[in-house]
Coordinates of C-alpha atoms and ligand atoms in Angstrom, one line a residue:
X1 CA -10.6 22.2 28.1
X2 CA -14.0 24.1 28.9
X3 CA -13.2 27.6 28.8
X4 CA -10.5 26.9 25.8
X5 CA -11.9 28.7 22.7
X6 CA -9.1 27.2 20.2
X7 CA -8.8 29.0 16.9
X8 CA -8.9 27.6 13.5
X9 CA -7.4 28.5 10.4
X10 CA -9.6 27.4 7.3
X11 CA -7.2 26.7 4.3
X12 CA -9.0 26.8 0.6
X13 CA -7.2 26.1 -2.2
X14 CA -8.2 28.3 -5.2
X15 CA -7.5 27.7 -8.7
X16 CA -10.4 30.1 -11.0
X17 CA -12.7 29.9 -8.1
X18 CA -14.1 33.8 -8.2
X19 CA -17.3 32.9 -8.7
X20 CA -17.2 30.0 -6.6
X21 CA -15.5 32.2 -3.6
X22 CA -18.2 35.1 -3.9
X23 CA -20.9 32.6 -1.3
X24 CA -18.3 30.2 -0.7
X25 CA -16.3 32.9 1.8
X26 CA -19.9 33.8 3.4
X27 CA -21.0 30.8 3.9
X28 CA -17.8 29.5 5.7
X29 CA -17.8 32.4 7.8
X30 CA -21.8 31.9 8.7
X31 CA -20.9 28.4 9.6
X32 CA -17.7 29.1 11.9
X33 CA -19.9 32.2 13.9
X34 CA -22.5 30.1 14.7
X35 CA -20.2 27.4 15.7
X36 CA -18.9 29.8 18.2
X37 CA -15.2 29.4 17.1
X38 CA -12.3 32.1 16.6
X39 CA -11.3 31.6 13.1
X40 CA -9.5 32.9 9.8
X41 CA -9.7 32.2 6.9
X42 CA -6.3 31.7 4.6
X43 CA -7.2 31.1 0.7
X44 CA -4.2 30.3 -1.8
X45 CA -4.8 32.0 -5.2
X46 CA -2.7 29.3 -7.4
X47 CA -2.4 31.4 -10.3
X48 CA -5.9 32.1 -11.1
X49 CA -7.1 33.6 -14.7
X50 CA -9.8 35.1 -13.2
X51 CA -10.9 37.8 -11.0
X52 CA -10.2 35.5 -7.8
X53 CA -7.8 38.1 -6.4
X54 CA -10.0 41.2 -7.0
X55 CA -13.0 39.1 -4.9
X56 CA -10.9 38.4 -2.4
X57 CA -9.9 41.9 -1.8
X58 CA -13.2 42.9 -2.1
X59 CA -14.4 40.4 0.4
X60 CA -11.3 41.3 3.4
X61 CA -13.1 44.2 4.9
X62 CA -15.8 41.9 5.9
X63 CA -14.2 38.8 6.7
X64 CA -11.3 37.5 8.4
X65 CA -9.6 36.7 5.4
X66 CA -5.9 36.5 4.3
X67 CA -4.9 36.2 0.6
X68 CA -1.2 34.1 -0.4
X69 CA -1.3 34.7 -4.4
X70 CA 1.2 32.3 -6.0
X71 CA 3.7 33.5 -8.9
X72 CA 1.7 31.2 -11.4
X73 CA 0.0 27.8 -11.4
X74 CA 2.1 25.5 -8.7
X75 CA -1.3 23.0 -8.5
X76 CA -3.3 22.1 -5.3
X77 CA -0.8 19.6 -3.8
X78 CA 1.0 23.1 -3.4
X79 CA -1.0 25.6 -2.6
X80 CA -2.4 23.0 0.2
X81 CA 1.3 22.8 1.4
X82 CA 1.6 26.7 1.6
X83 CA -1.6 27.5 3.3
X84 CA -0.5 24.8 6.1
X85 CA 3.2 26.8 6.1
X86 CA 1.3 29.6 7.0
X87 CA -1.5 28.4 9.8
X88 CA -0.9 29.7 12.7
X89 CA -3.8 28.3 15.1
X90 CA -4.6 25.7 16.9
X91 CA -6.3 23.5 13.7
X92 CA -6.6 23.8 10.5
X93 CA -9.8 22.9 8.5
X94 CA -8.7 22.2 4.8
X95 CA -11.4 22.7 2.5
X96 CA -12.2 23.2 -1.6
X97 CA -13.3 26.3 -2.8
X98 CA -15.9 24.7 -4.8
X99 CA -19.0 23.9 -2.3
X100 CA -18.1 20.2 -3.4
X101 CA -16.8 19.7 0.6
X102 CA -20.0 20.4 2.6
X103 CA -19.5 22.8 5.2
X104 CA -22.4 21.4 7.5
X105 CA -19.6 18.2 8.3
X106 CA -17.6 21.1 9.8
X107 CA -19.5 20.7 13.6
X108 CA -19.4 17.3 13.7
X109 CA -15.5 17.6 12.6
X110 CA -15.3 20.0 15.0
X111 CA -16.8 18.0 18.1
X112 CA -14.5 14.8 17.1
X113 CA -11.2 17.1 17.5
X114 CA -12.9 18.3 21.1
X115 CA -13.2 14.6 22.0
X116 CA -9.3 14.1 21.5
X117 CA -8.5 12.8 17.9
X118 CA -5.9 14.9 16.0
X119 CA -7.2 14.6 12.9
X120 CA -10.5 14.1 10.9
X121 CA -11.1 13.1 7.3
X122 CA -13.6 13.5 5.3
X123 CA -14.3 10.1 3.5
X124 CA -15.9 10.7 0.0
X125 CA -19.2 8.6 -0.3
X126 CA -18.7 7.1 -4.3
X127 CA -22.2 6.0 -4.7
X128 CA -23.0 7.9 -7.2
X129 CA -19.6 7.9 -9.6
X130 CA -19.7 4.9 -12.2
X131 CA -18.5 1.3 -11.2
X132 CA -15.8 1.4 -13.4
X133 CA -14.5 4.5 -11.7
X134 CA -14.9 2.9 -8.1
X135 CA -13.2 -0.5 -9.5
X136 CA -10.1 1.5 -10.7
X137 CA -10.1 3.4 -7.2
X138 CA -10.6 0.2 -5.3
X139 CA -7.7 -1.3 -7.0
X140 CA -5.3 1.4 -6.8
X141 CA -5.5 2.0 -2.9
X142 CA -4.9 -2.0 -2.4
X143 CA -2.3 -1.8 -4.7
X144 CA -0.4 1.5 -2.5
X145 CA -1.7 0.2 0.6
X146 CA 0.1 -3.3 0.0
X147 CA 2.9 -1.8 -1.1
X148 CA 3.6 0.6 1.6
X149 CA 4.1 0.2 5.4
X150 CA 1.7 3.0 5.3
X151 CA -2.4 2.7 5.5
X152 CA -3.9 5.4 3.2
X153 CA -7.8 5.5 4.4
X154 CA -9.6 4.8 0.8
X155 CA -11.6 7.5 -0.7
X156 CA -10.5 9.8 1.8
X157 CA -9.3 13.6 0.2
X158 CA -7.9 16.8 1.0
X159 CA -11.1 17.6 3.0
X160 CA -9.9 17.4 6.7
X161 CA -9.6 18.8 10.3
X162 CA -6.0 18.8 11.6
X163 CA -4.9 19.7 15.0
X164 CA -1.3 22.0 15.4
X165 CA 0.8 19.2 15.7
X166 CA -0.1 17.7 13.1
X167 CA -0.2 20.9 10.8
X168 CA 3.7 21.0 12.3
X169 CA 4.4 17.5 11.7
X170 CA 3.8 17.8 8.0
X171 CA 5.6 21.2 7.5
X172 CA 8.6 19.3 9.1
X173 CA 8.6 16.9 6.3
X174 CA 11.6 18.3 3.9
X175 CA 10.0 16.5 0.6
X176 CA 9.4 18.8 -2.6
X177 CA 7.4 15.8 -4.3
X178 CA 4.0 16.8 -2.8
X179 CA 1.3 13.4 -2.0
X180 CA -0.8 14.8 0.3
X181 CA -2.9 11.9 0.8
X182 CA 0.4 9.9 1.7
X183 CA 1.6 12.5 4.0
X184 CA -1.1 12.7 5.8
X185 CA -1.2 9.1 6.5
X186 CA 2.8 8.8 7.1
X187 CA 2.4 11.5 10.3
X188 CA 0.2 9.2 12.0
X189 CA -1.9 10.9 14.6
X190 CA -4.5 9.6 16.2
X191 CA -7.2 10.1 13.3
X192 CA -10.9 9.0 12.4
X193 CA -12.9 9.4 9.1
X194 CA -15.9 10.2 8.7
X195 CA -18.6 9.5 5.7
X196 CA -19.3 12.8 3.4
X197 CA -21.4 13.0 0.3
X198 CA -19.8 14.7 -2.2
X199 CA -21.8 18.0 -3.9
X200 CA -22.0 18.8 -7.8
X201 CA -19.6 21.6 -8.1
X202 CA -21.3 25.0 -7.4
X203 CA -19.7 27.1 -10.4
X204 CA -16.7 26.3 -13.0
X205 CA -15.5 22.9 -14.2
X206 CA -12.8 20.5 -12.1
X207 CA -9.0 21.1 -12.8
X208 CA -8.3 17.4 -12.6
X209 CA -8.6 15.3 -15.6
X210 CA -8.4 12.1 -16.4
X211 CA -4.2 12.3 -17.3
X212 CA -3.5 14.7 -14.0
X213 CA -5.1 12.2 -12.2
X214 CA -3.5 9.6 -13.2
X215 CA 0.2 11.7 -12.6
X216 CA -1.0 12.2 -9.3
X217 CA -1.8 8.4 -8.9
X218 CA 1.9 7.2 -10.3
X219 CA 3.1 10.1 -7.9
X220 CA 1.4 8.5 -5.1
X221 CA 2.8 5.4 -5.8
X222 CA 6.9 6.2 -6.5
X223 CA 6.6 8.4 -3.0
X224 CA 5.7 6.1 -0.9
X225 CA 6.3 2.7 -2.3
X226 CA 9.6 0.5 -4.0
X227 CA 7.0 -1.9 -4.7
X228 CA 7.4 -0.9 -8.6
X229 CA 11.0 -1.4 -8.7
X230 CA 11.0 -5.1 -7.1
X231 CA 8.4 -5.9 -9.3
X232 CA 10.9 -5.4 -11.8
X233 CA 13.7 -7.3 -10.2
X234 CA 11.1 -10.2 -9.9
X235 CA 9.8 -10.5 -12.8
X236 CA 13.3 -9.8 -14.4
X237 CA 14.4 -12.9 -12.5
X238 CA 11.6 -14.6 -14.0
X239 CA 12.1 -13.8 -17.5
X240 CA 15.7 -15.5 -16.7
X241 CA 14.9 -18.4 -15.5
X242 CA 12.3 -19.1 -18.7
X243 CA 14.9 -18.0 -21.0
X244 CA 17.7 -19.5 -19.6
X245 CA 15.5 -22.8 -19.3
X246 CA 14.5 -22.1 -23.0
X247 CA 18.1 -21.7 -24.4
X248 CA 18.7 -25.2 -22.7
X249 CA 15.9 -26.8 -24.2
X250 CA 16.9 -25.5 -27.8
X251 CA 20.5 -26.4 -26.9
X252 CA 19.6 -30.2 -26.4
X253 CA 17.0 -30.4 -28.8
X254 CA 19.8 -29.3 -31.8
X255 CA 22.2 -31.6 -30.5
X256 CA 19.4 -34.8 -30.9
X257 CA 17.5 -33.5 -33.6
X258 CA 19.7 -31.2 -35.5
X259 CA 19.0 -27.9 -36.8
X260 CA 15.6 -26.7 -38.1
X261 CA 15.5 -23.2 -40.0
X262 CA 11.9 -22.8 -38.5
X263 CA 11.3 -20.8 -35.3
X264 CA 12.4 -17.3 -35.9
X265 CA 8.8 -16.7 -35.2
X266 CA 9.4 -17.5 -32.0
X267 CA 12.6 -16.1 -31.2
X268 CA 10.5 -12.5 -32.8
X269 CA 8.0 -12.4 -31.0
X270 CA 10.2 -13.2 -27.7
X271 CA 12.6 -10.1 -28.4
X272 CA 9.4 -7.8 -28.7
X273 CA 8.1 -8.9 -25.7
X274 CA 11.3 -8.7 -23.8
X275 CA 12.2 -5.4 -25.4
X276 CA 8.6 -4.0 -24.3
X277 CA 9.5 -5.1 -20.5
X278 CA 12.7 -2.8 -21.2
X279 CA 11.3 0.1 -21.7
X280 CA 8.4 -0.5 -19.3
X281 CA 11.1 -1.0 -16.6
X282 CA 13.0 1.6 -17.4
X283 CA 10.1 4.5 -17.7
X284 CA 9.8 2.7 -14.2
X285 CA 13.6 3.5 -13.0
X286 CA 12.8 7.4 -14.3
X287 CA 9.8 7.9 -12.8
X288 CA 12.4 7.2 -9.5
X289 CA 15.2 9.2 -10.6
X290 CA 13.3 12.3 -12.1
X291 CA 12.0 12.4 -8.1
X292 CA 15.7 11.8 -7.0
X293 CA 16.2 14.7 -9.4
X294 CA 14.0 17.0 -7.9
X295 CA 14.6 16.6 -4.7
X296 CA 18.2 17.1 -5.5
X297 CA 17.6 20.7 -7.0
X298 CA 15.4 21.6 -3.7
X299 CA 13.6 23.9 -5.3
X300 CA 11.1 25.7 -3.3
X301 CA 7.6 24.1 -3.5
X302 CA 5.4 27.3 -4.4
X303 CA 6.5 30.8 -4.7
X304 CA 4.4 33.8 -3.1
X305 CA 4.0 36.7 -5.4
X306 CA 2.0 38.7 -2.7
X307 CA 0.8 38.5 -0.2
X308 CA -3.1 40.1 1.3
X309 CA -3.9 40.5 4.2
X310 CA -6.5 42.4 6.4
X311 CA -3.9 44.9 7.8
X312 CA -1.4 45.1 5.2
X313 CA -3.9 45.6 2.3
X314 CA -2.1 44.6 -1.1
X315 CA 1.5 45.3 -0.2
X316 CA 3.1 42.9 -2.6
X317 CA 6.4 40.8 -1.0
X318 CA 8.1 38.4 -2.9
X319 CA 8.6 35.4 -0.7
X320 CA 9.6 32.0 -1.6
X321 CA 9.2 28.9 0.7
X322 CA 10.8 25.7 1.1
Ligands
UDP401 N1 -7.2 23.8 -7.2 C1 -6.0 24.5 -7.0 N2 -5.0 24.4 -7.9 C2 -5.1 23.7 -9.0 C3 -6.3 22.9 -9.2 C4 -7.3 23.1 -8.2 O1 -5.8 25.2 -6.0 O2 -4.2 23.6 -9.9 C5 -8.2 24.0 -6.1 C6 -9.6 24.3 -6.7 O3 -9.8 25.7 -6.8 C7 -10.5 23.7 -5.7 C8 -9.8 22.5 -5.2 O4 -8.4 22.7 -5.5 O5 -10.8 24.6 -4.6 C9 -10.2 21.2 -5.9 O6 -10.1 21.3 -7.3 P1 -11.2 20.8 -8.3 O7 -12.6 21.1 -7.8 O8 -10.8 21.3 -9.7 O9 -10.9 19.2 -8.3 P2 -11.9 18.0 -8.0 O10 -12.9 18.5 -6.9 O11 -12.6 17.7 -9.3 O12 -11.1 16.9 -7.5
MG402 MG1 -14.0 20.2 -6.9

């Protein structure tokens, strides 16, 4: 292993990052050089309004940097998933555009993958985001993690180091519905976090809202868990048993007591509340089938208007991946 001098491919998501990408691009490269360490540097233009593109260009003759601009806006789940399609190294550093990932983590990333593990991950250090915020991310990873055979490290991202085979392990995987975070974890590999304080973004404003989010959450949780859909056959059960019980009570009740008019009120509110459990469940079912669905149509997960690199300066090629 001495005299190895692996190579690594950096791949950075970008998504209106031009201003972002201007120091972001030198500072990478600073970092790598004085690391020692062959390297490139692939950037995914998701369908950027900007000028991302024209910086980019701009920035090729200095640095070893290869452009893969998507058709329009296929989000980061996406572009992720095509930069790792087109690493060819010997690990792959993902990393945001935005300075938000620090790139002084990158040695010490580095020096774990010399000691032997395959991958690193950044874990996100949440002091400073509200306690609601940490309470609702808290919950959500013990909710996938107990409903999953798999163990997704909490508050861990996109930010990580990943040796070849696990860059090939994941481009085997034949899914279109894109959790990163899950995939990751369902490779395996022997892997190790480590602890990361997050940085204000340096220019722009976050793509992710509260509602994409929260998509990305129910994603997570329909891809790698049925824990949703027994919940429904439980509590279905459940609901059963208490009205089927109920029926019986009413049933010997009128034969003892007779008939009284009174208890529509009752019987009301018990049809909205069953008919609410309906449509939960069956928003539920969809969520399942609308994946079935895509899947089905095996669409390709990102489209590559053009690609830029070094040599081949702006010669566009339509390509489209699967
Ligand atoms: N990004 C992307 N496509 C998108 C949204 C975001 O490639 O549709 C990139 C973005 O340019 C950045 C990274 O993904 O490099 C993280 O995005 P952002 O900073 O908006 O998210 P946050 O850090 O708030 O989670
Ligand atoms: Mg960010």
């Amino acid at each position: 292993m001495s005299n190895f001098n692996p190579f690594l491919c950096c791949v950075v998501p970008a998504h209106n990052e031009a201003e972002n990408l201007k120091n972001f691009i030198p500072a990478l490269s600073k970092m790598l050089k004085q690391e020692n360490i062959r390297f490139e540097i692939i950037v995914i233009d998701d369908g950027s309004k900007d000028s991302t593109i024209e910086v980019l260009q701009g920035m090729q003759k200095d640095y070893p940097l290869r452009v893969l601009e998507f058709s329009r806006n296929f989000g980061k789940e996406a572009a992720l998933y095509a930069g790792l399609d087109h690493v060819d190294a010997d690990l792959a550093l993902l990393i945001d555009a935005d300075f938000q990932h620090p790139i002084n983590v990158i040695p010490t990333m580095l020096s774990l993958w010399k000691e032997g593990y395959e991958m690193v991950y950044g874990i996100r250090n949440r002091e400073t985001e509200s306690w609601l915020k940490k309470l609702f991310t808290h919950i959500y990873y013990k909710i996938l993690n107990a409903s999953s055979t798999l163990n997704i490290p909490e508050n861990a991202g996109d930010f990580r180091l990943l040796d070849a085979k696990v860059v090939h392990a994941i481009r085997d995987l034949p899914e279109r519905n894109l959790y990163m975070k899950g995939l990751y974890a369902w490779v395996g590999f022997k892997s190790i976090g480590i602890l990361f304080t997050e940085k204000e973004r340096q220019c722009g404003r976050s793509s992710f809202n509260f509602k994409s989010l929260l998509n990305l959450a129910i994603s997570g949780l329909t891809a790698f868990s049925d824990l949703p859909l027994r919940i429904c056959i439980y509590l279905g059960i459940l609901l059963g048993i208490f009205s089927f019980s109920y029926g019986c009570w009413i049933t010997v009740q009128t034969l003892f007591e007779g008939a009284k008019v009174p208890g529509w009120a009752t019987l009301a509110a018990g049809l909205a509340f069953l008919g609410a459990i309906q449509l939960i469940f069956i928003g539920i079912l969809g969520e399942y089938i609308s994946r079935i669905y895509s899947e089905v149509k095996a669409r390709p997960k990102y489209i590559i208007a053009a690609e830029h690199s070094k040599n081949r300066q702006a010669v566009p090629e339509t390509e489209s991946k699967s």
